[in-house]
Coordinates of N, CA, C and O and ligand atoms in Angstrom, one line a residue:
X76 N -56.5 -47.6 21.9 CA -57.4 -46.5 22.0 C -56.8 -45.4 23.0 O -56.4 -45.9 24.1
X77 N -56.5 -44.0 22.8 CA -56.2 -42.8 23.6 C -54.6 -43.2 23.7 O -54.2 -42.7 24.8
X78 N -53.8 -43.7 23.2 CA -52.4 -44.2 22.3 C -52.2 -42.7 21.3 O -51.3 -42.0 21.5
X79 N -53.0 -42.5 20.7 CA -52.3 -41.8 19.5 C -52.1 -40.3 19.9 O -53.0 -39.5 20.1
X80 N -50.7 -40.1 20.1 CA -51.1 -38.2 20.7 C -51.8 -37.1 19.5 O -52.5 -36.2 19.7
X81 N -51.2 -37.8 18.3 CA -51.9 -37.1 17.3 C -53.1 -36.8 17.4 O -53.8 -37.6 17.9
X82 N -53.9 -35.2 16.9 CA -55.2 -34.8 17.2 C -55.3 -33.6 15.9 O -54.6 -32.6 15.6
X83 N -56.7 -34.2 15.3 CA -56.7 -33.0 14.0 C -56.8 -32.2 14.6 O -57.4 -32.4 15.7
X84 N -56.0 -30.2 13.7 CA -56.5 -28.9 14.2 C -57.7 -28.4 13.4 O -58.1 -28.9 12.3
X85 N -58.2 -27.4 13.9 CA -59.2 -26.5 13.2 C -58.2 -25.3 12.5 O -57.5 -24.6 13.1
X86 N -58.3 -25.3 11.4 CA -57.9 -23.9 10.3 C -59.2 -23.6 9.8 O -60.2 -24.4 9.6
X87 N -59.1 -22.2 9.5 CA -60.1 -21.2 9.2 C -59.3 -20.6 8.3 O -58.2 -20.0 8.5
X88 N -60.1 -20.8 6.8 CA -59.5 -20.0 5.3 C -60.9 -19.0 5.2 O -62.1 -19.2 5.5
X89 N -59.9 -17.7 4.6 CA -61.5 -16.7 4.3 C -61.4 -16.3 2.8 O -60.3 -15.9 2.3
X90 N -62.8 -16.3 1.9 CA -62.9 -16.1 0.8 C -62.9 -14.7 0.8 O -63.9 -14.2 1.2
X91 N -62.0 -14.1 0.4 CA -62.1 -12.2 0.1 C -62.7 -12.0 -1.2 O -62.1 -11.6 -2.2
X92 N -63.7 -12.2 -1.2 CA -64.2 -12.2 -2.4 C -64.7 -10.2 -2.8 O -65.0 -9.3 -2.1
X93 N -64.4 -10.2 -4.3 CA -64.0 -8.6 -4.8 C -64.7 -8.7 -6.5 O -64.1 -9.1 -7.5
X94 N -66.0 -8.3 -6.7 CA -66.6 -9.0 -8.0 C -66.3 -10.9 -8.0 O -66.3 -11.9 -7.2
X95 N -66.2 -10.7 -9.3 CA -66.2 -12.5 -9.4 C -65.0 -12.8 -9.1 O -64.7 -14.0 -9.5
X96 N -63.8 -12.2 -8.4 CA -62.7 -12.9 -7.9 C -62.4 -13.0 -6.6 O -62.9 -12.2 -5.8
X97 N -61.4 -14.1 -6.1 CA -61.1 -14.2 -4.4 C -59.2 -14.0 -4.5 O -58.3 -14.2 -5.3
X98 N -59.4 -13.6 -3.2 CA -57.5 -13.8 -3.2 C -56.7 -14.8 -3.0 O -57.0 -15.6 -2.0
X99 N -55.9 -15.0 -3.5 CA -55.4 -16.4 -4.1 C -53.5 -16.5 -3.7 O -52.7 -15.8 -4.3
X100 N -53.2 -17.2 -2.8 CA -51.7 -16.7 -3.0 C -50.8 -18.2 -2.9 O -51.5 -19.1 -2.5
X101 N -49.7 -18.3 -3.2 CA -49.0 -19.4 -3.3 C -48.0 -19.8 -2.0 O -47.1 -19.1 -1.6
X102 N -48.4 -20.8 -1.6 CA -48.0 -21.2 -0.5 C -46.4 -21.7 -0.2 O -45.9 -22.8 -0.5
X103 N -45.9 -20.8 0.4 CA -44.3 -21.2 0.7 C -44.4 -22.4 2.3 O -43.7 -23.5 2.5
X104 N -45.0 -22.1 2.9 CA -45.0 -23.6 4.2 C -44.9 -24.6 3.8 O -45.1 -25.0 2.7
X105 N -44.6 -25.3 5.0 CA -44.5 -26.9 4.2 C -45.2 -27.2 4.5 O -44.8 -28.2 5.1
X106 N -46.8 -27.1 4.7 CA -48.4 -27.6 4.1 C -48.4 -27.1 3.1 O -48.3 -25.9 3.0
X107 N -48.7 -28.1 2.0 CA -49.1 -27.5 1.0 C -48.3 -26.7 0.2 O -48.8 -26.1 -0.7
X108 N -46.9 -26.5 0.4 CA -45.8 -25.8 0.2 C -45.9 -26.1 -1.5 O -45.8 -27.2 -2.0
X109 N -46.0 -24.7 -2.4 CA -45.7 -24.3 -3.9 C -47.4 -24.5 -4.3 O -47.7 -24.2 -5.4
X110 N -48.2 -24.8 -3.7 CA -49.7 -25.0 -4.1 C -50.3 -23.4 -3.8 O -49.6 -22.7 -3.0
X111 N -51.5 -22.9 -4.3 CA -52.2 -22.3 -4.2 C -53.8 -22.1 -2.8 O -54.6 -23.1 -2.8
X112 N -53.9 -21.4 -2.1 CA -54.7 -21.1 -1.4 C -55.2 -19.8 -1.4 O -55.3 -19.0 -2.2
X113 N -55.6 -19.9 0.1 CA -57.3 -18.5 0.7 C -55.7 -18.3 1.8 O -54.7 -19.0 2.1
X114 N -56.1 -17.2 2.1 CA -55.2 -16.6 3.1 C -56.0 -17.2 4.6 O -57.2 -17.0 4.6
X115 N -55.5 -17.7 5.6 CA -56.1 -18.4 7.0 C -54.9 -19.0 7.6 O -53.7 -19.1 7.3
X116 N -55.4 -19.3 8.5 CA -54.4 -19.8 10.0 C -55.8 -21.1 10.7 O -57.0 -21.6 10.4
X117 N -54.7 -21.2 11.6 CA -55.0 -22.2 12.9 C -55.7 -20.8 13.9 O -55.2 -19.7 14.3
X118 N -57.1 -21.3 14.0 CA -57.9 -21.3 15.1 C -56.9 -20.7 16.7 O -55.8 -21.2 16.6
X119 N -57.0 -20.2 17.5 CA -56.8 -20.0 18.4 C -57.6 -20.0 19.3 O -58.7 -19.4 19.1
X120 N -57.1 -20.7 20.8 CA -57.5 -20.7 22.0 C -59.0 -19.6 22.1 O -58.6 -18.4 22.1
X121 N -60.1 -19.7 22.3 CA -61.1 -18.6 22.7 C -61.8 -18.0 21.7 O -62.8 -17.3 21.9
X122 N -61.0 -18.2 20.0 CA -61.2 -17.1 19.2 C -62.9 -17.5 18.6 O -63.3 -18.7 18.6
X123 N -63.4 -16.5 18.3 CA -64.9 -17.0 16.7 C -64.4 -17.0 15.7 O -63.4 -16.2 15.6
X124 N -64.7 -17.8 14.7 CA -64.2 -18.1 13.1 C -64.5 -17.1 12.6 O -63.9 -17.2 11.5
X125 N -65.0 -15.8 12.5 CA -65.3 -14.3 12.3 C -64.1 -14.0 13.1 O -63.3 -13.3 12.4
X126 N -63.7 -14.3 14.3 CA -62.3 -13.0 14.8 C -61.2 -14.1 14.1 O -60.4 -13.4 13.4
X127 N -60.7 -15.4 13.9 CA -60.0 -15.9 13.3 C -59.4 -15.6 12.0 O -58.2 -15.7 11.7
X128 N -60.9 -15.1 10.8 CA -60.4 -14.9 9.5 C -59.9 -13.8 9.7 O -58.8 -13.6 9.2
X129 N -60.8 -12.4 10.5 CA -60.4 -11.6 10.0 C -58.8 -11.3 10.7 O -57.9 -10.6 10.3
X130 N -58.8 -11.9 11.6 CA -57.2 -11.6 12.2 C -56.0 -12.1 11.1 O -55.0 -11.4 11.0
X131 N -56.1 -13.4 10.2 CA -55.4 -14.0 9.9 C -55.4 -13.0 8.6 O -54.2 -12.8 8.2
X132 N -56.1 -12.5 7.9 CA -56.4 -12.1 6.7 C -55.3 -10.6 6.6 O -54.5 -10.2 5.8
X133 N -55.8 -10.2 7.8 CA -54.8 -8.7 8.1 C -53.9 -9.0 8.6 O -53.4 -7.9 8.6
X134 N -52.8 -10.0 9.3 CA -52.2 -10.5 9.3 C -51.2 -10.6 8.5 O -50.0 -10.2 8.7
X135 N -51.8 -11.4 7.2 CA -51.2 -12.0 6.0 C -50.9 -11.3 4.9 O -49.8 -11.4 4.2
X136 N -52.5 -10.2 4.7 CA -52.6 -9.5 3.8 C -52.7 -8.3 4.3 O -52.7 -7.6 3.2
X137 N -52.7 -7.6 5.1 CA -52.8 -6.3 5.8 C -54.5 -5.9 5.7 O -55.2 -5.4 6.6
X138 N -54.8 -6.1 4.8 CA -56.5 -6.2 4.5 C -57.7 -6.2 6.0 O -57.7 -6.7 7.1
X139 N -58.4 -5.4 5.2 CA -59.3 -5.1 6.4 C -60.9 -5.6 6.3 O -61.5 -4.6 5.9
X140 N -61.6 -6.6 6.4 CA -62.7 -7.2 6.1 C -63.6 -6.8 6.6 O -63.5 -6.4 7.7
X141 N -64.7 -6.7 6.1 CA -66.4 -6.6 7.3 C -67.1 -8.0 6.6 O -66.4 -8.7 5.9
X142 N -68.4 -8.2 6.8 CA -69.4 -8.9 6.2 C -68.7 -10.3 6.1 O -68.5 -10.8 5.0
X143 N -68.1 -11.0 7.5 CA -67.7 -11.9 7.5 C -68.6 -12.9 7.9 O -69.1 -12.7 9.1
X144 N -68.9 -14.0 7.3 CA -69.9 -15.3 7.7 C -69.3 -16.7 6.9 O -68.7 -16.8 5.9
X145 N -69.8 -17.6 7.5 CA -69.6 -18.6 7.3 C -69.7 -19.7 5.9 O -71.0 -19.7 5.8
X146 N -69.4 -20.3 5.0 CA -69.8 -20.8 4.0 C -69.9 -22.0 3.8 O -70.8 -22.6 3.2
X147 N -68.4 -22.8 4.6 CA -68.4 -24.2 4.5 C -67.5 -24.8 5.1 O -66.3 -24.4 5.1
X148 N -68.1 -26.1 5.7 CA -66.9 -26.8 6.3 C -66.6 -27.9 6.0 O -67.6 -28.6 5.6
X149 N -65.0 -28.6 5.9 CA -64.6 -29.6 5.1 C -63.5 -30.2 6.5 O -63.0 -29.7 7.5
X150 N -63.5 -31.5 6.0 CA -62.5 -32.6 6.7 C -61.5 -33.0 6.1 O -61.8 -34.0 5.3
X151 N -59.9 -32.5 6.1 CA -58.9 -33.0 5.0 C -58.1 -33.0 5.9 O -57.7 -32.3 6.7
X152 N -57.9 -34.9 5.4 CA -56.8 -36.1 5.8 C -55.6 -35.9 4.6 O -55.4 -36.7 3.8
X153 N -54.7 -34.8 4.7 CA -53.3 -34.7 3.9 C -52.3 -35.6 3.8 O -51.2 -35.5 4.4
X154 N -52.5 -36.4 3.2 CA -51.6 -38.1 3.4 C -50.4 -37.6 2.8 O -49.4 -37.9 3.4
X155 N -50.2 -36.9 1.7 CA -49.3 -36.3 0.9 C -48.1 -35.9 1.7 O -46.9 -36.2 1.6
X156 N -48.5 -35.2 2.5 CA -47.4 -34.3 3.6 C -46.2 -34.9 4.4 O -46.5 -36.0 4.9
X157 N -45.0 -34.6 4.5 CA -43.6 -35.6 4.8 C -44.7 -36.3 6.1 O -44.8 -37.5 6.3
X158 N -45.5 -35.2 6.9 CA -46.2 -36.0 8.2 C -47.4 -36.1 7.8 O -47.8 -35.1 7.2
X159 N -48.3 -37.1 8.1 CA -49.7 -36.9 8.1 C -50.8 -35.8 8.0 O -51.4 -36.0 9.1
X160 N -51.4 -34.5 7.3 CA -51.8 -33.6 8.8 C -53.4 -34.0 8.6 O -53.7 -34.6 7.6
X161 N -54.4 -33.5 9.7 CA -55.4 -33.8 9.3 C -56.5 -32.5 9.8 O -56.8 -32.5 11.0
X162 N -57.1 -31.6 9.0 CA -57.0 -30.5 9.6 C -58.7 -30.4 9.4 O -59.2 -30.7 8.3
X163 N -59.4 -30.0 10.3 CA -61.2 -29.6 9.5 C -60.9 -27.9 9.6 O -60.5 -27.1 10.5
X164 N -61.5 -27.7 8.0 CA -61.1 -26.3 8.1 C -62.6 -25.6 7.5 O -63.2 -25.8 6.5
X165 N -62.8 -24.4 8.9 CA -63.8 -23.8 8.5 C -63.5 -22.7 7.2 O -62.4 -22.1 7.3
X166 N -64.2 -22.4 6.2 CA -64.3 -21.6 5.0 C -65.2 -20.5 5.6 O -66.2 -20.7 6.2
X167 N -64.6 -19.3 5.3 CA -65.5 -18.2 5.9 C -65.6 -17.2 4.6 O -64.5 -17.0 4.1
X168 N -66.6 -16.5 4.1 CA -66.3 -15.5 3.4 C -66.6 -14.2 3.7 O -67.4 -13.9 4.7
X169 N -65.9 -13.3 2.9 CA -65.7 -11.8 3.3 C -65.7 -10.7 2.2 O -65.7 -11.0 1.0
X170 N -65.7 -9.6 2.6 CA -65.7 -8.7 1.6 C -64.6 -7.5 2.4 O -64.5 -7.2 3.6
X171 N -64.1 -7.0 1.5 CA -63.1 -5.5 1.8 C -63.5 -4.6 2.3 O -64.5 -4.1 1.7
X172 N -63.3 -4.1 3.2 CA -64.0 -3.0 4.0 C -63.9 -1.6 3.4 O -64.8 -0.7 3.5
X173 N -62.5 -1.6 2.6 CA -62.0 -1.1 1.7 C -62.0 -1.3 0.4 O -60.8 -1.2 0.0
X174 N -62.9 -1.5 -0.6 CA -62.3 -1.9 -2.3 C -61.1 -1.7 -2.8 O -60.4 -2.4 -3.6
X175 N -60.8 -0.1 -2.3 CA -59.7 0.6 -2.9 C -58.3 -0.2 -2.5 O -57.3 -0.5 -3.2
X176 N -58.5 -0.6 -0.8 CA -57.2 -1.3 -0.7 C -56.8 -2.5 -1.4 O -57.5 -3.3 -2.0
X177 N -55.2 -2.5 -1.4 CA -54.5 -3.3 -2.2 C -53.9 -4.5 -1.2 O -53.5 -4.1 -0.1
X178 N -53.6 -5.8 -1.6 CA -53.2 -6.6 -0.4 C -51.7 -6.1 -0.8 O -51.1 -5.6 -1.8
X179 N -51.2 -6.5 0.9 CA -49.8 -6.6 0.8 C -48.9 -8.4 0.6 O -49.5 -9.2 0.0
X180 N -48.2 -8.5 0.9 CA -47.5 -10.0 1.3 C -46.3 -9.6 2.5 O -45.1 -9.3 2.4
X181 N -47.4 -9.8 3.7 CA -47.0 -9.5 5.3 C -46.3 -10.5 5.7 O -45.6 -10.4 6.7
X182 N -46.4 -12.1 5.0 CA -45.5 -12.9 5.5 C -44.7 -13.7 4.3 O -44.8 -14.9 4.3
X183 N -44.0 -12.9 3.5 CA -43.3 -13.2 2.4 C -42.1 -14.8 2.9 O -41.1 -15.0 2.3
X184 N -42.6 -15.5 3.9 CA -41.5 -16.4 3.7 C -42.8 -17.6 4.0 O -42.6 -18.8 4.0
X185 N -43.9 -17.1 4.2 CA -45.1 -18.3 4.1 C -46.0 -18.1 2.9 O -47.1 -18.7 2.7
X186 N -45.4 -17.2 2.1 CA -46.2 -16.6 0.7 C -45.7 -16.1 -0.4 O -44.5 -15.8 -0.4
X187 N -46.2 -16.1 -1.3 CA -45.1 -15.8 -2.7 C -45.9 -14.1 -3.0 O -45.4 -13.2 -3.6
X188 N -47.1 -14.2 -2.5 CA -47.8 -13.2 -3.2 C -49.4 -13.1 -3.3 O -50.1 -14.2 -3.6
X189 N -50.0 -12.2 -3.2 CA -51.5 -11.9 -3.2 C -51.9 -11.4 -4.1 O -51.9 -10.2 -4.3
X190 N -52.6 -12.4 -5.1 CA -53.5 -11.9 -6.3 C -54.7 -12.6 -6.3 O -55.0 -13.7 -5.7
X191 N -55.4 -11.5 -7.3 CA -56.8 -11.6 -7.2 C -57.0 -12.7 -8.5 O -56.5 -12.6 -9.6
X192 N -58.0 -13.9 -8.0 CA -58.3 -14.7 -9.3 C -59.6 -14.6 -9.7 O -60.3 -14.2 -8.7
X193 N -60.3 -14.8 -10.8 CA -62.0 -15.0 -10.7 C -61.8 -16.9 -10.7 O -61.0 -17.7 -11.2
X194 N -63.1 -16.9 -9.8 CA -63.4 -18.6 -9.0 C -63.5 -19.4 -10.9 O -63.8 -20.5 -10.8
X195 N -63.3 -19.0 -11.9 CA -63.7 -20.2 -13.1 C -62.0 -20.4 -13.8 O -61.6 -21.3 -14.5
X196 N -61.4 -19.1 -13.1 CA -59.8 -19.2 -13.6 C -58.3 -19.0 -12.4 O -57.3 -18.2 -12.4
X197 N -58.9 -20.2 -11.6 CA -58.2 -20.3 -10.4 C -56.5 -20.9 -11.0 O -56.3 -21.5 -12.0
X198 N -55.4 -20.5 -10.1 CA -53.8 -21.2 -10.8 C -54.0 -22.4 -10.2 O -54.9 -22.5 -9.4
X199 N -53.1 -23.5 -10.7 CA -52.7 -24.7 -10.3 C -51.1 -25.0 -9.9 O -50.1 -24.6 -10.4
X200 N -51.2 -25.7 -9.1 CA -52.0 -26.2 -8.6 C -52.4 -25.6 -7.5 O -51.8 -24.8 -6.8
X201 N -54.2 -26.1 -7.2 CA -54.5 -25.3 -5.9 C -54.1 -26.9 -4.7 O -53.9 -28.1 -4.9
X202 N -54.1 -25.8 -3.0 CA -54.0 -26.6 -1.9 C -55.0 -27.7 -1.4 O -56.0 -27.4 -0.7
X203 N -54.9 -28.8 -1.7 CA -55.6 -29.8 -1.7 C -57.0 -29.9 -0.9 O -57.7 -30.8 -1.2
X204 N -57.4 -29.2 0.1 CA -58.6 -29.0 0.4 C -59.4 -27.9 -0.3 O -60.6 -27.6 0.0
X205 N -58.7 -27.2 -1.2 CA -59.5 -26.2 -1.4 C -60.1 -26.5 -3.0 O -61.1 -26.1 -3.4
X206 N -59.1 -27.3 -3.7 CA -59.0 -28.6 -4.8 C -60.4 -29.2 -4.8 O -61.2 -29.1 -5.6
X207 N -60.4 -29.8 -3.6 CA -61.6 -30.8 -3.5 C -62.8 -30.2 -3.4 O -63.9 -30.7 -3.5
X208 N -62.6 -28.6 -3.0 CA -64.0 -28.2 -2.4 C -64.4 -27.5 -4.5 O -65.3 -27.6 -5.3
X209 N -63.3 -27.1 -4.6 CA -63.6 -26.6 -6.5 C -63.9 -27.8 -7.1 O -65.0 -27.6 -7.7
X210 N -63.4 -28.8 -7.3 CA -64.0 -29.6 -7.7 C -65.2 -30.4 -7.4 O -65.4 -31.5 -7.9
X211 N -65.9 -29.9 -6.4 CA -67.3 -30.6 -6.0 C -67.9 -30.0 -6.7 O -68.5 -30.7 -7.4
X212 N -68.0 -28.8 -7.0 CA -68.9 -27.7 -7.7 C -69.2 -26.1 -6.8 O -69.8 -25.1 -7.2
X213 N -68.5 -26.4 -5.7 CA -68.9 -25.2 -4.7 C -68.5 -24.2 -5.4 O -67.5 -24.2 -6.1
X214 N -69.4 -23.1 -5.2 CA -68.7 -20.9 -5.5 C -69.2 -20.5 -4.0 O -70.1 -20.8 -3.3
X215 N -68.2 -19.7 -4.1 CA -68.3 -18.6 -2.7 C -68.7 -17.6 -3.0 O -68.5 -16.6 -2.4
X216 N -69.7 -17.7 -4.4 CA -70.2 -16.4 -4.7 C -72.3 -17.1 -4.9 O -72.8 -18.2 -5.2
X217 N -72.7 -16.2 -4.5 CA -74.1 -16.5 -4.4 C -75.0 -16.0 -5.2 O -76.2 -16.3 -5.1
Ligands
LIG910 P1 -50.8 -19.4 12.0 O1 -49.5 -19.9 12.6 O2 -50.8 -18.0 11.5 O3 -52.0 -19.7 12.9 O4 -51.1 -20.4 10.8 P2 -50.7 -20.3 9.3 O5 -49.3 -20.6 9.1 O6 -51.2 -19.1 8.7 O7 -51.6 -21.6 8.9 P3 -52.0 -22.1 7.5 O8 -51.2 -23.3 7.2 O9 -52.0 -21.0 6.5 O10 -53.5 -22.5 7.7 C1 -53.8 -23.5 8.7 C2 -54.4 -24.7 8.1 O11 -55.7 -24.5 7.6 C3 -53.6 -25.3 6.9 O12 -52.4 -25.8 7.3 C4 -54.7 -26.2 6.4 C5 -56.0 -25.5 6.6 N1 -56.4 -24.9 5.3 C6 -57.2 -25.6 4.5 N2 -57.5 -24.9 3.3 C7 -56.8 -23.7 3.5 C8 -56.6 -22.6 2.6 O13 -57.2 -22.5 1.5 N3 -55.8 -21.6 3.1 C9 -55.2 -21.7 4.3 N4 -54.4 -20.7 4.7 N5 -55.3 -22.8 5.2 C10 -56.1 -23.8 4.7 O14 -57.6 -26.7 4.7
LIG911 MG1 -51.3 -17.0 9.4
LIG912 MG1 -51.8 -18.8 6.7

Protein backbone atom coordinates (compact mmCIF):
# COMPACT_ATOMS: atom_id res chain seq x y z
CA UNK A 1 0.00 0.00 0.00
CA UNK A 2 1.31 3.78 -0.97
CA UNK A 3 4.32 1.60 -3.04
CA UNK A 4 2.81 2.50 -6.27
CA UNK A 5 3.97 6.14 -7.55
CA UNK A 6 1.59 5.70 -10.29
CA UNK A 7 -1.67 8.01 -9.91
CA UNK A 8 -4.65 8.26 -12.51
CA UNK A 9 -4.88 12.03 -14.29
CA UNK A 10 -7.98 14.00 -14.81
CA UNK A 11 -8.52 14.86 -18.83
CA UNK A 12 -11.25 16.96 -19.84
CA UNK A 13 -12.61 16.24 -23.65
CA UNK A 14 -15.27 18.95 -25.01
CA UNK A 15 -18.12 18.01 -27.39
CA UNK A 16 -18.18 21.15 -30.02
CA UNK A 17 -21.17 20.16 -30.97
CA UNK A 18 -22.57 22.32 -34.51
CA UNK A 19 -26.17 20.81 -35.68
CA UNK A 20 -26.06 17.03 -35.45
CA UNK A 21 -22.20 16.93 -35.61
CA UNK A 22 -19.09 17.20 -33.01
CA UNK A 23 -15.41 17.75 -33.92
CA UNK A 24 -13.63 14.88 -34.44
CA UNK A 25 -9.80 14.77 -35.13
CA UNK A 26 -7.18 11.97 -35.33
CA UNK A 27 -4.82 11.50 -32.88
CA UNK A 28 -0.96 11.70 -33.61
CA UNK A 29 0.17 11.14 -29.49
CA UNK A 30 1.13 8.17 -28.26
CA UNK A 31 -2.33 7.85 -26.26
CA UNK A 32 -4.36 6.72 -28.39
CA UNK A 33 -2.01 7.50 -31.29
CA UNK A 34 -3.91 6.96 -35.14
CA UNK A 35 -7.42 6.65 -33.18
CA UNK A 36 -10.09 9.25 -33.38
CA UNK A 37 -11.20 11.84 -30.51
CA UNK A 38 -12.84 15.35 -28.90
CA UNK A 39 -10.25 17.86 -28.84
CA UNK A 40 -9.09 18.07 -24.61
CA UNK A 41 -6.02 18.08 -22.42
CA UNK A 42 -4.92 17.28 -18.83
CA UNK A 43 -6.67 19.27 -16.23
CA UNK A 44 -4.42 21.82 -14.69
CA UNK A 45 -3.39 22.87 -11.30
CA UNK A 46 -6.52 25.45 -10.09
CA UNK A 47 -8.37 25.19 -13.38
CA UNK A 48 -12.78 24.58 -13.69
CA UNK A 49 -13.60 21.84 -16.32
CA UNK A 50 -15.35 25.05 -18.13
CA UNK A 51 -11.81 27.00 -18.11
CA UNK A 52 -10.09 23.51 -19.05
CA UNK A 53 -12.22 22.78 -22.22
CA UNK A 54 -12.41 25.92 -23.34
CA UNK A 55 -8.57 26.53 -23.07
CA UNK A 56 -7.68 23.21 -24.57
CA UNK A 57 -10.25 23.61 -27.46
CA UNK A 58 -8.65 27.14 -28.56
CA UNK A 59 -5.53 25.78 -28.07
CA UNK A 60 -5.91 22.88 -30.39
CA UNK A 61 -8.48 24.23 -32.53
CA UNK A 62 -8.22 28.01 -32.33
CA UNK A 63 -12.06 27.91 -31.74
CA UNK A 64 -13.79 30.03 -29.47
CA UNK A 65 -16.72 28.32 -27.24
CA UNK A 66 -19.54 29.68 -24.94
CA UNK A 67 -22.46 27.44 -23.42
CA UNK A 68 -19.92 25.25 -21.91
CA UNK A 69 -21.33 22.55 -19.22
CA UNK A 70 -20.87 19.32 -18.19
CA UNK A 71 -22.21 15.95 -19.74
CA UNK A 72 -20.37 13.07 -18.45
CA UNK A 73 -17.88 11.36 -16.62
CA UNK A 74 -16.07 8.11 -17.34
CA UNK A 75 -13.05 5.93 -15.70
CA UNK A 76 -10.60 4.53 -18.49
CA UNK A 77 -7.97 1.91 -17.43
CA UNK A 78 -5.87 1.95 -21.15
CA UNK A 79 -4.11 -1.47 -20.77
CA UNK A 80 -3.43 -1.25 -24.57
CA UNK A 81 -0.81 1.61 -24.13
CA UNK A 82 3.24 0.60 -24.34
CA UNK A 83 2.49 2.00 -20.40
CA UNK A 84 -0.55 1.52 -18.46
CA UNK A 85 -2.51 5.00 -18.48
CA UNK A 86 -5.48 5.38 -16.33
CA UNK A 87 -7.14 8.54 -16.88
CA UNK A 88 -11.01 9.77 -15.44
CA UNK A 89 -11.94 12.09 -18.02
CA UNK A 90 -14.50 14.71 -17.58
CA UNK A 91 -16.80 15.12 -21.08
CA UNK A 92 -17.93 18.71 -21.29
CA UNK A 93 -20.04 20.02 -24.07
CA UNK A 94 -20.03 23.25 -26.09
CA UNK A 95 -21.18 25.22 -28.72
CA UNK A 96 -19.17 27.94 -31.19
CA UNK A 97 -19.34 31.21 -30.11
CA UNK A 98 -18.85 31.74 -33.65
CA UNK A 99 -20.69 29.21 -36.26
CA UNK A 100 -19.06 30.94 -39.06
CA UNK A 101 -15.57 29.98 -37.60
CA UNK A 102 -13.62 27.27 -39.09
CA UNK A 103 -11.22 25.05 -36.85
CA UNK A 104 -7.71 25.22 -37.39
CA UNK A 105 -5.02 22.22 -36.62
CA UNK A 106 -2.81 24.35 -33.96
CA UNK A 107 -1.01 21.29 -32.97
CA UNK A 108 -0.41 19.45 -36.26
CA UNK A 109 2.18 17.02 -34.62
CA UNK A 110 -0.58 15.83 -31.82
CA UNK A 111 -3.27 15.99 -34.73
CA UNK A 112 -3.92 15.04 -38.18
CA UNK A 113 -6.88 17.41 -38.57
CA UNK A 114 -10.32 18.90 -37.42
CA UNK A 115 -13.47 17.76 -38.96
CA UNK A 116 -16.84 17.92 -38.34
CA UNK A 117 -18.67 14.34 -37.93
CA UNK A 118 -22.54 13.82 -37.22
CA UNK A 119 -22.56 11.48 -33.66
CA UNK A 120 -24.44 8.23 -36.06
CA UNK A 121 -21.36 8.61 -38.58
CA UNK A 122 -18.43 8.84 -36.35
CA UNK A 123 -14.55 7.46 -38.28
CA UNK A 124 -12.86 4.47 -36.86
CA UNK A 125 -11.35 3.84 -35.18
CA UNK A 126 -12.46 6.05 -32.31
CA UNK A 127 -10.13 6.65 -28.91
CA UNK A 128 -10.97 3.99 -26.57
CA UNK A 129 -12.88 5.93 -23.97
CA UNK A 130 -14.82 7.72 -26.22
CA UNK A 131 -15.58 4.04 -27.98
CA UNK A 132 -17.00 2.91 -24.85
CA UNK A 133 -18.94 5.93 -24.05
CA UNK A 134 -20.66 5.49 -28.07
CA UNK A 135 -21.17 2.28 -27.57
CA UNK A 136 -23.24 2.50 -24.31
CA UNK A 137 -25.72 4.51 -26.24
CA UNK A 138 -24.74 8.06 -24.90
CA UNK A 139 -25.48 11.53 -27.54
CA UNK A 140 -24.11 14.73 -26.55
CA UNK A 141 -26.99 16.03 -28.22
CA UNK A 142 -30.25 16.41 -26.17
P1 LIG B 1 -2.01 18.91 -22.63
O1 LIG B 1 -0.55 18.59 -22.57
O2 LIG B 1 -2.40 19.90 -23.68
O3 LIG B 1 -2.63 19.16 -21.29
O4 LIG B 1 -2.64 17.58 -23.01
P2 LIG B 1 -2.98 16.94 -24.41
O5 LIG B 1 -1.76 16.43 -25.06
O6 LIG B 1 -3.86 17.82 -25.19
O7 LIG B 1 -3.79 15.71 -23.79
P3 LIG B 1 -4.72 14.67 -24.47
O8 LIG B 1 -3.99 13.37 -24.54
O9 LIG B 1 -5.34 15.20 -25.72
O10 LIG B 1 -5.91 14.55 -23.39
C1 LIG B 1 -5.64 14.15 -22.06
C2 LIG B 1 -6.27 12.83 -21.76
O11 LIG B 1 -7.68 12.92 -21.68
C3 LIG B 1 -6.05 11.72 -22.77
O12 LIG B 1 -4.72 11.28 -22.79
C4 LIG B 1 -7.04 10.73 -22.24
C5 LIG B 1 -8.20 11.63 -21.85
N1 LIG B 1 -9.25 11.58 -22.89
C6 LIG B 1 -10.26 10.65 -22.89
N2 LIG B 1 -11.06 10.84 -23.97
C7 LIG B 1 -10.54 11.87 -24.68
C8 LIG B 1 -10.92 12.47 -25.90
O13 LIG B 1 -11.92 12.14 -26.55
N3 LIG B 1 -10.12 13.48 -26.34
C9 LIG B 1 -9.01 13.89 -25.63
N4 LIG B 1 -8.29 14.90 -26.13
N5 LIG B 1 -8.64 13.34 -24.46
C10 LIG B 1 -9.39 12.34 -24.00
O14 LIG B 1 -10.38 9.81 -22.02
MG1 LIG C 1 -3.88 19.95 -25.46
MG1 LIG D 1 -5.34 17.15 -26.60
Amino acid sequence: MGSDLRAPKVGVAAFVVREKSVLIGKRLSSTGNSTYALPGGHLEFGETWEECATREVKEETGLDVKKIEFVTVTNNILKSETTPKHYVTIFMRCVLADPQQIPQNLEPDKCAGWEWYEWENLPKPLFQPLETLFESGFTPFT
